[in-house]
Amino acid sequence: MSEAVTRTVTGPPGLLASLDPLLREWLPRQRWFAGKGRPVTGFSLVAATELLPPDARVGLYHVLVRAHQPLVPAPGSPEQPGDCYQLLIGVREALPPRLAPALIGHVTQGPLAGRTAYDALYDTRPAEVLLEALRTRARIGGLRFERSRDQEIRTGLVPRLMTAEQSNSSVVYGDTFILKLLRRIVPGINPDLELPLALAREGCPRVPAPTAWMTADLAGRSWVLGVLQPYVQGATDGWELALRELAKGQDFAAEARALGRATAEVHTALARALPTVTLGHGQMRQLVDGMTERLAEAVRAVPALRPYARGLRSAFTALDDLAAEGGTWTAQRVHGDLHLGQCLRSPSGHWSLIDFEGEPAKPLAERRLPQPVVRDVAGMLRSFDYAAHSAGSPVPGWATSCRAAYCTGYAEAGGHDPRTDPVLLRAYETDKAVYEVVYEARHRPEWLPVPLSAVRRLAAADEAA
């Protein structure tokens, strides 16, 4: 077993000054940058660690940087220190053509003047450095590379960057491992590592067990930076698979049912591994107040919601009324952002759940709260609806069939059918649809009809009742 490799190496003075003008242009263009629509006015360095010396053919810096942005895009708005981002900055004299998409810019000042900076995850050598650090349990500056005691990492695995990520970045090593590097990071226990480790202790086969992970110890706090897990070779994510079947006009109910069983198995394992709580009227009132407040904000932001506001609000008041009559619900740790894209189907037909980070925009403490399992169920039901509306040629009844099959599969493995608690399910699905309306209105207006169709259905449920 390899001994931990310990090195104390920090970045050179003036490193951020060298990179600042380049990052102001490059960072907002990245898909994982969360502050779009507001200019970056400056940066503050959280930590910088040299992983490969800059005088080598390839230099490499691990940089944690906080972007400063105004509260609103308007001129004169007060500047605020914003999100902290994890960057792997490569340094070369010049980039070969294969690394052209990775270009950050040509440095003209500071200790890196005359060199070219780029996103090092596109490059083989820097990616190999990360895997070797995980394999040897290295300690480099404030960086900590940990590995499960019963899992080995062999050398010689060729890395390649996956280009389909949205909020993070992933590197595949051979066809053996996948390293997910979090881009926007916060201090504390991250559920993307916490929950898979807990499920591994329970022996749950539905979630790949972490092989290794990368953290930073800064100012007495730990920051989770990345997780290495087994790579499911030949797997297809649920979104791609659903769209493929839709394009062929094929039914997806059998897969939806299997996915419901997989979800229930994960929930059951999480309930065994971590504490559960009972939600009474006081706790449900807080939950309902949050949903109601989000609806009010959404109606102000998206006028198209106004005709449905009363009907949508009734989904939340009905839940509050049920709690006031003595209803209670069990809450536990859940996935937190479950949809078809967070599920993998292996060539053998085995479904796995991945990406337990939760909704990245929400505070870490909120993402780690116990919640009713219906939160995940509602997310998946909305995902079936999205898939159905994404088909070039609509397949009548496709989403309805998938939703029913998913709940049936969930009941088979979990012993509880989500449809037997229609008030709770409607409240969570309504809350999710309202969130989708705001998101689409801001980022993808052409998609707005998808959640609005669900809004009409959910609001009409009040009239039907």
Coordinates of C-alpha atoms in Angstrom, one line a residue:
M1 CA 0.0 0.0 0.0
S2 CA 1.4 3.4 -1.0
E3 CA 2.4 5.9 1.7
A4 CA 1.0 9.4 1.5
V5 CA 3.2 11.8 -0.4
T6 CA 3.5 15.2 1.4
R7 CA 4.6 18.4 -0.2
T8 CA 4.2 22.0 0.8
V9 CA 4.0 24.0 -2.4
T10 CA 2.0 27.2 -2.8
G11 CA 1.6 29.4 -5.8
P12 CA 4.0 32.2 -6.6
P13 CA 3.4 35.8 -5.4
G14 CA 1.5 37.7 -8.0
L15 CA -0.1 34.6 -9.6
L16 CA -3.7 36.0 -9.4
A17 CA -2.5 39.4 -10.8
S18 CA -1.1 37.5 -13.8
L19 CA -4.4 35.7 -14.4
D20 CA -6.9 38.3 -13.4
P21 CA -7.5 40.1 -16.8
L22 CA -7.7 36.7 -18.5
L23 CA -10.1 35.2 -16.0
R24 CA -12.5 38.1 -16.3
E25 CA -13.1 37.2 -19.9
W26 CA -12.8 33.4 -19.7
L27 CA -14.7 32.5 -16.5
P28 CA -18.1 34.0 -17.4
R29 CA -18.1 32.0 -20.6
Q30 CA -17.9 28.6 -18.9
R31 CA -21.1 26.6 -18.7
W32 CA -20.5 26.0 -15.0
F33 CA -20.1 29.7 -14.1
A34 CA -23.1 30.5 -11.8
G35 CA -23.0 34.3 -12.0
K36 CA -24.1 34.8 -15.6
G37 CA -25.6 38.1 -16.5
R38 CA -23.4 40.1 -14.0
P39 CA -19.9 41.3 -14.8
V40 CA -16.9 40.0 -12.9
T41 CA -15.3 43.1 -11.2
G42 CA -12.4 41.3 -9.5
F43 CA -11.1 38.2 -7.8
S44 CA -9.8 37.3 -4.4
L45 CA -7.4 34.3 -4.0
V46 CA -8.6 31.6 -1.6
A47 CA -5.7 29.3 -2.2
A48 CA -3.2 28.4 -4.9
T49 CA -1.0 25.3 -5.0
E50 CA 1.7 24.4 -7.5
L51 CA 1.3 20.8 -8.8
L52 CA 3.8 21.0 -11.6
P53 CA 6.5 23.7 -11.8
P54 CA 6.0 26.5 -14.3
D55 CA 9.5 26.1 -15.7
A56 CA 8.7 22.6 -16.9
R57 CA 7.3 21.9 -20.3
V58 CA 3.8 21.9 -18.7
G59 CA 3.2 23.9 -15.5
L60 CA 0.1 23.2 -13.3
Y61 CA -1.6 25.3 -10.6
H62 CA -4.6 24.3 -8.5
V63 CA -6.4 27.6 -7.8
L64 CA -9.4 28.4 -5.6
V65 CA -10.6 31.9 -6.5
R66 CA -13.6 33.9 -5.4
A67 CA -15.3 36.0 -8.1
H68 CA -16.5 39.5 -7.2
Q69 CA -19.7 40.6 -8.9
P70 CA -22.4 43.3 -8.4
L71 CA -25.6 42.2 -6.8
V72 CA -27.5 43.2 -9.9
P73 CA -26.2 43.9 -13.5
A74 CA -27.0 47.6 -13.3
P75 CA -24.1 50.1 -13.2
G76 CA -23.3 51.3 -9.7
S77 CA -24.7 48.2 -7.9
P78 CA -22.6 47.3 -4.9
E79 CA -19.9 44.7 -5.5
Q80 CA -20.1 41.5 -3.4
P81 CA -17.6 38.7 -3.0
G82 CA -19.4 35.9 -4.8
D83 CA -18.9 32.2 -5.5
C84 CA -15.6 30.3 -5.0
Y85 CA -14.5 28.4 -8.1
Q86 CA -12.0 25.5 -8.5
L87 CA -9.6 26.0 -11.4
L88 CA -6.9 23.8 -12.8
I89 CA -4.6 26.2 -14.6
G90 CA -2.1 24.8 -17.1
V91 CA 0.9 26.8 -18.3
R92 CA 2.7 26.2 -21.6
E93 CA 4.9 28.3 -23.9
A94 CA 2.3 27.7 -26.6
L95 CA -0.7 25.4 -27.0
P96 CA -0.7 22.6 -29.5
P97 CA -3.8 22.6 -31.8
R98 CA -5.5 19.8 -29.8
L99 CA -5.7 22.1 -26.8
A100 CA -7.1 25.1 -28.6
P101 CA -10.6 24.7 -26.9
A102 CA -8.8 25.0 -23.5
L103 CA -7.2 28.4 -24.1
I104 CA -7.7 30.9 -21.2
G105 CA -5.3 33.5 -22.7
H106 CA -1.7 34.7 -23.1
V107 CA -0.3 36.1 -19.9
T108 CA 1.3 39.6 -20.3
Q109 CA 2.2 40.4 -16.7
G110 CA 3.4 38.9 -13.4
P111 CA 5.3 35.7 -12.8
L112 CA 3.7 33.9 -15.7
A113 CA 4.3 36.7 -18.3
G114 CA 5.1 35.3 -21.7
R115 CA 3.3 32.0 -21.1
T116 CA 0.0 30.7 -22.2
A117 CA -2.7 29.7 -19.6
Y118 CA -5.3 27.1 -20.3
D119 CA -7.8 24.8 -18.6
A120 CA -5.6 21.9 -17.7
L121 CA -8.3 19.3 -17.6
Y122 CA -8.2 19.1 -21.4
D123 CA -4.5 18.0 -21.1
T124 CA -3.3 14.4 -20.5
R125 CA -0.3 15.2 -18.2
P126 CA -2.2 17.4 -15.7
A127 CA -5.1 14.9 -15.5
E128 CA -2.5 12.1 -14.8
V129 CA -1.1 14.2 -11.9
L130 CA -4.5 14.3 -10.2
L131 CA -5.0 10.5 -10.5
E132 CA -1.5 9.8 -9.2
A133 CA -2.1 12.1 -6.2
L134 CA -5.2 10.2 -5.4
R135 CA -3.5 6.8 -5.9
T136 CA -0.7 7.8 -3.5
R137 CA -2.9 9.7 -1.0
A138 CA -0.7 12.8 -1.5
R139 CA -0.7 15.9 0.7
I140 CA 0.3 19.0 -1.3
G141 CA -0.1 22.3 0.4
G142 CA -3.6 22.4 1.7
L143 CA -4.8 19.8 -0.7
R144 CA -5.7 16.3 0.6
F145 CA -6.0 13.3 -1.7
E146 CA -7.8 10.3 0.0
R147 CA -8.5 6.8 -1.1
S148 CA -10.7 4.0 0.1
R149 CA -8.5 1.5 2.0
D150 CA -9.9 -1.5 0.1
Q151 CA -9.7 -0.1 -3.4
E152 CA -6.6 0.2 -5.6
I153 CA -5.9 2.6 -8.5
R154 CA -3.6 1.1 -11.1
T155 CA -1.3 3.3 -13.2
G156 CA -1.3 3.9 -16.9
L157 CA -5.0 4.8 -17.3
V158 CA -5.3 7.3 -20.1
P159 CA -7.5 10.3 -19.2
R160 CA -10.1 12.1 -21.3
L161 CA -12.3 15.1 -20.5
M162 CA -16.0 14.6 -20.8
T163 CA -17.5 17.6 -22.6
A164 CA -21.2 17.2 -21.9
E165 CA -21.1 18.4 -18.3
Q166 CA -23.1 21.4 -17.1
S167 CA -22.3 22.5 -13.5
N168 CA -19.0 20.5 -13.0
S169 CA -16.2 18.8 -15.0
S170 CA -15.5 15.1 -15.3
V171 CA -12.4 13.2 -16.4
V172 CA -12.6 9.5 -17.4
Y173 CA -9.5 7.4 -16.9
G174 CA -9.4 4.5 -19.3
D175 CA -12.8 2.9 -18.9
T176 CA -12.1 2.3 -15.2
F177 CA -12.7 5.5 -13.2
I178 CA -14.5 8.9 -13.6
L179 CA -13.3 11.9 -11.6
K180 CA -15.9 14.5 -11.0
L181 CA -14.4 17.9 -10.1
L182 CA -16.7 20.4 -8.5
R183 CA -16.4 23.8 -10.0
R184 CA -18.3 26.0 -7.6
I185 CA -17.3 24.9 -4.1
V186 CA -18.3 25.7 -0.6
P187 CA -16.8 24.6 2.8
G188 CA -18.4 21.8 4.6
I189 CA -19.7 18.3 4.1
N190 CA -20.7 17.9 0.5
P191 CA -23.6 15.3 -0.1
D192 CA -21.9 14.3 -3.4
L193 CA -19.3 12.5 -1.2
E194 CA -21.3 12.0 2.0
L195 CA -24.2 10.1 0.6
P196 CA -22.3 7.7 -1.8
L197 CA -20.0 6.8 1.1
A198 CA -23.0 6.1 3.4
L199 CA -24.6 4.0 0.7
A200 CA -21.4 2.1 0.1
R201 CA -21.4 1.2 3.8
E202 CA -24.9 -0.2 3.4
G203 CA -23.8 -2.2 0.4
C204 CA -26.3 -0.5 -1.9
P205 CA -25.5 -1.5 -5.5
R206 CA -27.5 1.3 -7.1
V207 CA -24.8 4.0 -6.5
P208 CA -21.1 3.6 -7.5
A209 CA -19.0 3.6 -4.3
P210 CA -16.3 6.4 -4.1
T211 CA -12.9 5.0 -4.8
A212 CA -11.1 8.2 -3.8
W213 CA -11.7 11.9 -3.2
M214 CA -10.0 15.2 -3.1
T215 CA -10.4 17.9 -0.4
A216 CA -8.8 21.1 0.8
D217 CA -8.1 22.1 4.4
L218 CA -8.3 25.8 4.6
A219 CA -8.6 28.0 7.7
G220 CA -9.7 25.0 9.8
R221 CA -12.5 24.0 7.4
S222 CA -12.7 21.2 4.8
W223 CA -13.8 21.7 1.3
V224 CA -14.8 18.8 -1.0
L225 CA -13.2 19.3 -4.4
G226 CA -13.8 16.1 -6.3
V227 CA -14.8 12.4 -6.2
L228 CA -13.4 9.4 -8.1
Q229 CA -15.8 6.6 -8.7
P230 CA -15.9 3.5 -10.9
Y231 CA -16.9 4.3 -14.5
V232 CA -19.9 2.4 -15.8
Q233 CA -18.6 1.4 -19.3
G234 CA -21.2 1.5 -22.0
A235 CA -23.8 3.1 -19.8
T236 CA -26.5 5.5 -21.2
D237 CA -28.0 8.2 -19.0
G238 CA -31.8 8.1 -18.6
W239 CA -32.4 11.3 -20.6
E240 CA -30.5 10.1 -23.7
L241 CA -32.2 6.7 -23.5
A242 CA -35.7 8.2 -23.1
L243 CA -35.2 10.5 -26.1
R244 CA -33.9 7.6 -28.1
E245 CA -36.9 5.5 -27.4
L246 CA -39.2 8.5 -28.0
A247 CA -37.6 9.1 -31.4
K248 CA -38.4 5.5 -32.3
G249 CA -42.0 5.8 -31.0
Q250 CA -41.2 3.1 -28.4
D251 CA -42.8 2.7 -25.0
F252 CA -40.5 3.5 -22.0
A253 CA -42.8 2.2 -19.2
A254 CA -40.6 -0.9 -18.4
E255 CA -37.5 1.2 -18.0
A256 CA -39.5 3.8 -15.9
R257 CA -40.7 1.0 -13.7
A258 CA -37.2 -0.3 -13.2
L259 CA -36.0 3.2 -12.5
G260 CA -38.7 3.5 -9.8
R261 CA -37.4 0.3 -8.1
A262 CA -33.9 1.7 -8.2
T263 CA -35.0 5.0 -6.6
A264 CA -36.8 3.2 -3.8
E265 CA -33.8 1.0 -3.1
V266 CA -31.6 4.0 -2.7
H267 CA -34.1 5.7 -0.4
T268 CA -34.4 2.6 1.7
A269 CA -30.6 2.4 2.0
L270 CA -30.3 6.0 2.9
A271 CA -33.0 5.6 5.6
R272 CA -30.9 2.8 7.1
A273 CA -27.6 4.7 6.9
L274 CA -28.6 8.1 8.2
P275 CA -31.1 9.5 10.7
T276 CA -34.8 10.1 9.8
V277 CA -37.1 12.6 11.4
T278 CA -40.9 13.0 11.7
L279 CA -42.4 16.2 10.3
G280 CA -45.4 17.5 12.2
H281 CA -47.5 20.7 11.7
G282 CA -44.8 23.1 12.8
Q283 CA -42.2 21.7 10.4
M284 CA -44.7 21.4 7.5
R285 CA -45.8 24.9 8.1
Q286 CA -42.2 26.1 7.5
L287 CA -42.0 23.9 4.4
V288 CA -45.3 25.2 3.0
D289 CA -44.3 28.8 3.8
G290 CA -41.2 28.3 1.7
M291 CA -43.1 26.9 -1.2
T292 CA -45.7 29.8 -1.0
E293 CA -42.9 32.4 -0.9
R294 CA -41.2 30.9 -4.0
L295 CA -44.5 30.9 -5.8
A296 CA -45.1 34.6 -5.0
E297 CA -41.6 35.5 -6.2
A298 CA -42.1 33.5 -9.4
V299 CA -45.4 35.2 -10.2
R300 CA -43.6 38.6 -9.8
A301 CA -40.8 37.5 -12.1
V302 CA -42.9 35.6 -14.8
P303 CA -46.3 37.3 -15.5
A304 CA -47.4 34.2 -17.4
L305 CA -47.9 32.5 -14.0
R306 CA -50.4 35.0 -12.7
P307 CA -53.6 33.3 -14.1
Y308 CA -52.6 30.1 -12.3
A309 CA -51.4 31.6 -9.0
R310 CA -54.5 30.8 -7.0
G311 CA -54.8 27.2 -8.2
L312 CA -51.1 26.6 -7.6
R313 CA -51.2 28.1 -4.1
S314 CA -54.0 25.7 -3.2
A315 CA -51.6 22.8 -3.6
F316 CA -49.6 24.2 -0.7
T317 CA -52.5 25.3 1.5
A318 CA -54.0 21.8 1.1
L319 CA -50.8 20.3 2.5
D320 CA -50.8 22.8 5.4
D321 CA -54.5 21.9 6.2
L322 CA -53.6 18.2 6.2
A323 CA -50.8 18.8 8.6
A324 CA -53.0 20.9 10.9
E325 CA -55.4 18.0 11.1
G326 CA -52.6 15.9 12.6
G327 CA -50.9 14.5 9.5
T328 CA -47.2 13.6 9.9
W329 CA -44.6 12.6 7.4
T330 CA -41.2 10.9 7.6
A331 CA -38.2 12.9 6.3
Q332 CA -34.8 11.5 5.4
R333 CA -31.8 12.2 3.3
V334 CA -32.6 12.1 -0.4
H335 CA -30.9 12.7 -3.7
G336 CA -32.2 16.3 -3.9
D337 CA -32.0 16.9 -7.7
L338 CA -33.3 13.7 -9.2
H339 CA -34.1 13.6 -12.9
L340 CA -33.4 11.3 -15.9
G341 CA -30.0 12.8 -16.5
Q342 CA -28.9 11.7 -13.0
C343 CA -29.5 8.0 -13.8
L344 CA -27.3 5.6 -15.7
R345 CA -28.5 2.3 -17.3
S346 CA -25.7 -0.2 -17.9
P347 CA -25.7 -2.5 -21.0
S348 CA -27.1 -5.2 -18.7
G349 CA -30.1 -3.1 -17.8
H350 CA -29.0 -2.2 -14.3
W351 CA -30.0 1.3 -13.2
S352 CA -27.7 3.5 -11.1
L353 CA -28.2 6.9 -9.5
I354 CA -25.4 9.5 -9.6
D355 CA -24.6 13.1 -8.7
F356 CA -25.8 13.5 -5.2
E357 CA -24.7 17.1 -4.9
G358 CA -28.3 18.4 -4.8
E359 CA -29.3 21.7 -6.4
P360 CA -26.0 23.6 -6.5
A361 CA -27.7 27.0 -6.2
K362 CA -29.1 26.1 -2.7
P363 CA -27.0 26.5 0.5
L364 CA -25.1 23.4 1.5
A365 CA -26.9 23.2 4.9
E366 CA -30.3 23.2 3.1
R367 CA -29.1 20.5 0.7
R368 CA -28.2 18.3 3.6
L369 CA -31.6 18.6 5.4
P370 CA -33.9 15.5 5.7
Q371 CA -36.8 15.7 3.3
P372 CA -39.8 13.6 2.3
V373 CA -38.8 11.1 -0.4
V374 CA -41.5 12.5 -2.6
R375 CA -39.2 15.4 -3.4
D376 CA -37.1 13.0 -5.5
V377 CA -40.2 11.4 -7.0
A378 CA -41.6 14.7 -8.1
G379 CA -38.4 15.6 -9.8
M380 CA -38.4 12.4 -11.8
L381 CA -42.1 12.8 -12.7
R382 CA -41.3 16.3 -14.0
S383 CA -38.4 14.8 -16.0
F384 CA -40.6 12.4 -17.8
D385 CA -42.8 15.4 -18.8
Y386 CA -39.7 17.2 -20.1
A387 CA -38.6 14.2 -22.2
A388 CA -42.1 13.9 -23.7
H389 CA -42.1 17.5 -24.8
S390 CA -38.6 17.2 -26.2
A391 CA -39.6 14.6 -28.8
G392 CA -39.8 15.8 -32.4
S393 CA -43.1 14.0 -32.8
P394 CA -45.2 13.8 -29.6
V395 CA -46.2 10.3 -28.5
P396 CA -49.6 10.6 -26.9
G397 CA -49.8 9.3 -23.3
W398 CA -46.0 8.6 -23.1
A399 CA -45.3 10.8 -20.0
T400 CA -48.5 9.6 -18.3
S401 CA -47.5 6.0 -18.9
C402 CA -43.9 6.6 -17.6
R403 CA -45.2 8.4 -14.5
A404 CA -47.5 5.6 -13.6
A405 CA -44.9 2.9 -14.2
Y406 CA -42.3 4.7 -12.2
C407 CA -44.6 5.0 -9.2
T408 CA -45.5 1.3 -9.5
G409 CA -41.9 0.3 -9.5
Y410 CA -41.2 2.5 -6.5
A411 CA -44.0 0.8 -4.6
E412 CA -42.7 -2.6 -5.5
A413 CA -39.3 -2.0 -4.0
G414 CA -40.1 0.6 -1.4
G415 CA -43.4 -0.7 0.0
H416 CA -45.1 2.7 -0.5
D417 CA -46.7 4.1 -3.6
P418 CA -46.2 7.9 -3.8
R419 CA -49.6 8.2 -5.4
T420 CA -51.3 7.2 -2.1
D421 CA -50.3 10.6 -0.7
P422 CA -51.6 12.9 -3.5
V423 CA -51.6 16.1 -1.5
L424 CA -47.9 15.8 -0.7
L425 CA -47.0 14.7 -4.2
R426 CA -49.0 17.5 -5.8
A427 CA -47.3 20.1 -3.5
Y428 CA -43.8 19.0 -4.4
E429 CA -44.5 18.7 -8.1
T430 CA -46.1 22.1 -8.1
D431 CA -43.0 23.6 -6.3
K432 CA -40.8 22.0 -8.9
A433 CA -42.8 23.2 -11.8
V434 CA -42.8 26.8 -10.5
Y435 CA -39.0 26.6 -10.2
E436 CA -38.8 25.4 -13.8
V437 CA -40.9 28.2 -15.0
V438 CA -38.6 30.8 -13.5
Y439 CA -35.5 29.0 -14.8
E440 CA -36.8 28.7 -18.4
A441 CA -38.0 32.3 -18.5
R442 CA -34.5 33.4 -17.5
H443 CA -32.3 31.0 -19.4
R444 CA -34.3 29.1 -22.1
P445 CA -37.5 31.0 -23.0
E446 CA -38.2 28.6 -25.9
W447 CA -38.7 25.9 -23.2
L448 CA -41.1 27.8 -21.1
P449 CA -44.2 26.0 -22.6
V450 CA -43.0 22.8 -21.0
P451 CA -43.4 23.7 -17.3
L452 CA -46.3 26.0 -18.1
S453 CA -48.3 23.0 -19.4
A454 CA -47.6 21.3 -16.0
V455 CA -48.6 24.5 -14.2
R456 CA -52.0 24.4 -16.0
R457 CA -52.6 20.8 -15.0
L458 CA -51.5 21.3 -11.4
A459 CA -53.6 24.5 -11.0
A460 CA -56.6 22.8 -12.5
A461 CA -56.4 20.1 -9.8
D462 CA -57.8 22.7 -7.4
E463 CA -60.9 23.1 -9.6
A464 CA -61.2 19.3 -10.0
A465 CA -61.1 18.9 -6.2

